[in-house]
XYZ file of N, CA, C and O in Angstrom:
308
model
N 16.707 0.553 6.928
C 16.679 -0.524 7.878
C 16.260 -1.803 7.159
O 15.283 -1.802 6.426
N 16.996 -2.862 7.363
C 16.662 -4.165 6.799
C 15.881 -4.974 7.824
O 16.286 -5.079 8.981
N 14.764 -5.543 7.373
C 13.900 -6.329 8.259
C 13.595 -7.656 7.583
O 13.221 -7.693 6.409
N 13.764 -8.736 8.321
C 13.386 -10.061 7.844
C 11.951 -10.313 8.273
O 11.616 -10.183 9.450
N 11.111 -10.649 7.291
C 9.685 -10.844 7.552
C 9.302 -12.269 7.174
O 9.495 -12.693 6.038
N 8.762 -12.979 8.155
C 8.229 -14.321 7.910
C 6.714 -14.223 7.917
O 6.119 -13.811 8.912
N 6.095 -14.575 6.799
C 4.641 -14.698 6.765
C 4.361 -16.107 7.279
O 4.781 -17.093 6.671
N 3.705 -16.183 8.426
C 3.514 -17.469 9.109
C 2.886 -18.490 8.167
O 1.859 -18.239 7.546
N 3.550 -19.639 8.039
C 3.070 -20.720 7.189
C 3.375 -20.525 5.722
O 2.971 -21.339 4.899
N 4.088 -19.455 5.385
C 4.391 -19.175 3.985
C 5.876 -18.849 3.829
O 6.709 -19.580 4.339
N 6.173 -17.741 3.174
C 7.552 -17.426 2.829
C 8.198 -16.465 3.816
O 7.545 -15.851 4.647
N 9.523 -16.350 3.707
C 10.308 -15.375 4.459
C 11.048 -14.519 3.452
O 11.655 -15.037 2.520
N 10.973 -13.195 3.627
C 11.642 -12.254 2.730
C 12.301 -11.163 3.556
O 12.003 -10.999 4.739
N 13.177 -10.407 2.906
C 13.803 -9.257 3.547
C 13.332 -7.995 2.860
O 13.152 -7.973 1.644
N 13.147 -6.950 3.658
C 12.696 -5.665 3.144
C 13.614 -4.568 3.660
O 14.030 -4.596 4.816
N 13.899 -3.607 2.791
C 14.682 -2.435 3.163
C 13.700 -1.282 3.311
O 13.079 -0.870 2.328
N 13.539 -0.800 4.535
C 12.541 0.217 4.841
C 13.210 1.499 5.317
O 14.297 1.458 5.891
N 12.530 2.634 5.130
C 13.032 3.878 5.713
C 13.061 3.760 7.243
O 12.290 2.991 7.835
N 13.904 4.531 7.884
C 14.040 4.452 9.348
C 12.755 4.818 10.083
O 12.554 4.385 11.216
N 11.880 5.597 9.455
C 10.643 6.010 10.120
C 9.427 5.166 9.712
O 8.295 5.511 10.025
N 9.663 4.023 9.060
C 8.564 3.153 8.616
C 7.835 2.554 9.810
O 8.441 2.204 10.822
N 6.518 2.442 9.672
C 5.702 1.822 10.719
C 5.453 0.354 10.367
O 5.734 -0.098 9.251
N 4.872 -0.360 11.321
C 4.536 -1.757 11.051
C 3.457 -1.864 9.974
O 3.458 -2.817 9.189
N 2.565 -0.885 9.886
C 1.581 -0.874 8.794
C 2.299 -0.718 7.450
O 1.930 -1.371 6.464
N 3.340 0.120 7.403
C 4.133 0.264 6.177
C 4.792 -1.064 5.809
O 4.842 -1.441 4.634
N 5.285 -1.764 6.807
C 5.928 -3.066 6.577
C 4.924 -4.077 6.034
O 5.225 -4.822 5.091
N 3.734 -4.096 6.601
C 2.690 -5.011 6.120
C 2.374 -4.715 4.658
O 2.264 -5.629 3.833
N 2.260 -3.433 4.321
C 2.003 -3.054 2.916
C 3.161 -3.465 2.012
O 2.942 -3.931 0.895
N 4.398 -3.275 2.475
C 5.578 -3.645 1.675
C 5.575 -5.140 1.370
O 6.048 -5.569 0.315
N 5.012 -5.931 2.289
C 4.945 -7.382 2.088
C 3.786 -7.782 1.175
O 3.622 -8.954 0.849
N 2.975 -6.793 0.776
C 1.904 -7.073 -0.175
C 0.537 -7.289 0.441
O -0.368 -7.789 -0.222
N 0.360 -6.907 1.700
C -0.918 -7.107 2.378
C -1.460 -5.765 2.855
O -0.737 -4.790 2.981
N -2.741 -5.745 3.160
C -3.372 -4.569 3.758
C -3.288 -4.736 5.277
O -3.433 -5.860 5.781
N -3.067 -3.665 6.017
C -2.961 -3.796 7.478
C -4.181 -4.416 8.159
O -4.067 -4.904 9.275
N -5.336 -4.429 7.496
C -6.502 -5.076 8.090
C -6.529 -6.583 7.841
O -7.344 -7.279 8.448
N -5.648 -7.087 6.976
C -5.658 -8.524 6.714
C -4.468 -9.254 7.311
O -4.359 -10.476 7.186
N -3.571 -8.523 7.999
C -2.413 -9.156 8.619
C -2.004 -8.367 9.857
O -2.217 -7.155 9.925
N -1.445 -9.063 10.830
C -0.911 -8.429 12.034
C 0.579 -8.695 12.118
O 1.041 -9.785 11.766
N 1.319 -7.707 12.604
C 2.753 -7.867 12.806
C 2.993 -8.380 14.223
O 2.390 -7.900 15.191
N 3.875 -9.367 14.324
C 4.248 -9.936 15.621
C 5.743 -9.774 15.828
O 6.542 -10.078 14.930
N 6.129 -9.313 17.003
C 7.533 -9.223 17.388
C 7.701 -10.073 18.640
O 6.994 -9.851 19.636
N 8.574 -11.049 18.574
C 8.772 -11.993 19.685
C 7.452 -12.630 20.111
O 7.190 -12.837 21.300
N 6.575 -12.897 19.129
C 5.330 -13.590 19.385
C 4.183 -12.721 19.874
O 3.089 -13.213 20.085
N 4.426 -11.418 20.044
C 3.378 -10.521 20.517
C 3.009 -9.519 19.436
O 3.883 -8.999 18.745
N 1.710 -9.223 19.298
C 1.291 -8.249 18.284
C 1.778 -6.842 18.631
O 1.896 -6.488 19.803
N 2.080 -6.070 17.590
C 2.500 -4.680 17.765
C 1.541 -3.789 16.986
O 0.996 -4.194 15.964
N 1.307 -2.560 17.466
C 0.399 -1.656 16.757
C 0.954 -1.238 15.401
O 2.168 -1.070 15.239
N 0.060 -1.065 14.445
C 0.462 -0.688 13.096
C 1.106 0.672 13.008
O 1.938 0.910 12.138
N 0.774 1.577 13.932
C 1.342 2.920 13.868
C 2.666 3.056 14.620
O 3.253 4.127 14.664
N 3.158 1.965 15.166
C 4.455 1.977 15.856
C 5.580 1.884 14.830
O 5.492 1.147 13.842
N 6.643 2.637 15.064
C 7.801 2.598 14.167
C 8.485 1.240 14.304
O 8.647 0.723 15.417
N 8.869 0.652 13.180
C 9.523 -0.661 13.178
C 10.817 -0.560 13.988
O 11.676 0.271 13.718
N 10.910 -1.427 15.000
C 12.070 -1.413 15.882
C 12.671 -2.807 16.065
O 13.407 -3.051 17.005
N 12.327 -3.721 15.172
C 12.827 -5.095 15.259
C 13.449 -5.504 13.936
O 13.042 -5.037 12.878
N 14.445 -6.367 14.015
C 15.104 -6.878 12.807
C 14.356 -8.059 12.206
O 14.531 -8.369 11.032
N 13.556 -8.746 13.037
C 12.797 -9.908 12.584
C 11.353 -9.753 13.021
O 11.070 -9.474 14.187
N 10.448 -9.923 12.060
C 9.024 -9.737 12.299
C 8.269 -10.899 11.668
O 8.640 -11.375 10.594
N 7.230 -11.353 12.339
C 6.326 -12.340 11.752
C 5.050 -11.620 11.361
O 4.577 -10.743 12.093
N 4.511 -11.971 10.203
C 3.200 -11.477 9.797
C 2.228 -12.634 9.880
O 2.467 -13.701 9.310
N 1.158 -12.405 10.594
C 0.105 -13.405 10.726
C -1.072 -12.935 9.896
O -1.663 -11.887 10.173
N -1.359 -13.688 8.838
C -2.496 -13.324 7.976
C -3.785 -13.648 8.703
O -3.996 -14.761 9.166
N -4.649 -12.637 8.806
C -5.933 -12.805 9.479
C -7.022 -13.219 8.506
O -8.013 -13.831 8.888
N -6.838 -12.860 7.244
C -7.806 -13.166 6.190
C -7.050 -13.862 5.071
O -6.024 -13.372 4.621
N -7.558 -14.992 4.648
C -6.893 -15.720 3.571
C -7.947 -16.448 2.750
O -8.817 -17.115 3.308
N -7.847 -16.323 1.438
C -8.753 -17.038 0.559
C -10.166 -16.474 0.593
O -10.399 -15.357 1.006
N -11.088 -17.290 0.165
C -12.487 -16.873 0.125
C -13.376 -18.085 -0.011
O -12.921 -19.215 -0.054
N -14.644 -17.857 -0.120
C -15.610 -18.940 -0.170
C -15.913 -19.406 -1.585
O -16.701 -20.313 -1.761
N -15.299 -18.817 -2.597
C -15.655 -19.148 -3.972
C -15.378 -20.607 -4.308
O -16.113 -21.199 -5.088
N -14.378 -21.215 -3.720
C -14.063 -22.603 -4.032
C -15.020 -23.585 -3.352
O -15.126 -24.731 -3.759
N -15.721 -23.137 -2.310
C -16.562 -24.059 -1.571
C -18.009 -24.097 -2.066
O -18.791 -24.897 -1.610
N -18.355 -23.236 -3.009
C -19.718 -23.196 -3.536
C -19.784 -24.049 -4.808
O -19.002 -23.842 -5.736
N -20.701 -25.022 -4.856
C -20.807 -25.853 -6.065
C -21.135 -24.991 -7.273
O -21.832 -23.977 -7.167
N -20.650 -25.405 -8.422
C -20.840 -24.618 -9.646
C -22.302 -24.516 -10.087
O -22.693 -23.602 -10.784
N -23.169 -25.458 -9.619
C -24.578 -25.380 -9.980
C -25.382 -24.467 -9.041
O -26.592 -24.305 -9.211
N -24.684 -23.854 -8.063
C -25.331 -22.911 -7.167
C -25.983 -23.539 -5.957
O -26.427 -22.830 -5.056
N -26.068 -24.882 -5.904
C -26.675 -25.515 -4.735
C -25.682 -25.508 -3.585
O -24.486 -25.579 -3.774
N -26.204 -25.423 -2.391
C -25.310 -25.394 -1.233
C -25.677 -26.446 -0.226
O -26.729 -26.869 -0.050
């Protein structure tokens, strides 16, 4: 099954998945962990254990970046 995946605010790619792939499998195929991104179909979140049943999916990253850039190099905050 071919699925077009748009990572919201980033890139869009296509993935070829087995017919029994879940949305968690799709999130992993896109390079993310299921705890750091949610799959959206027609704007609504879908459970990770549901079998992929859409041709177009949006991934919404829930976790991005970190605090390392916001801490001054001298350790003061």
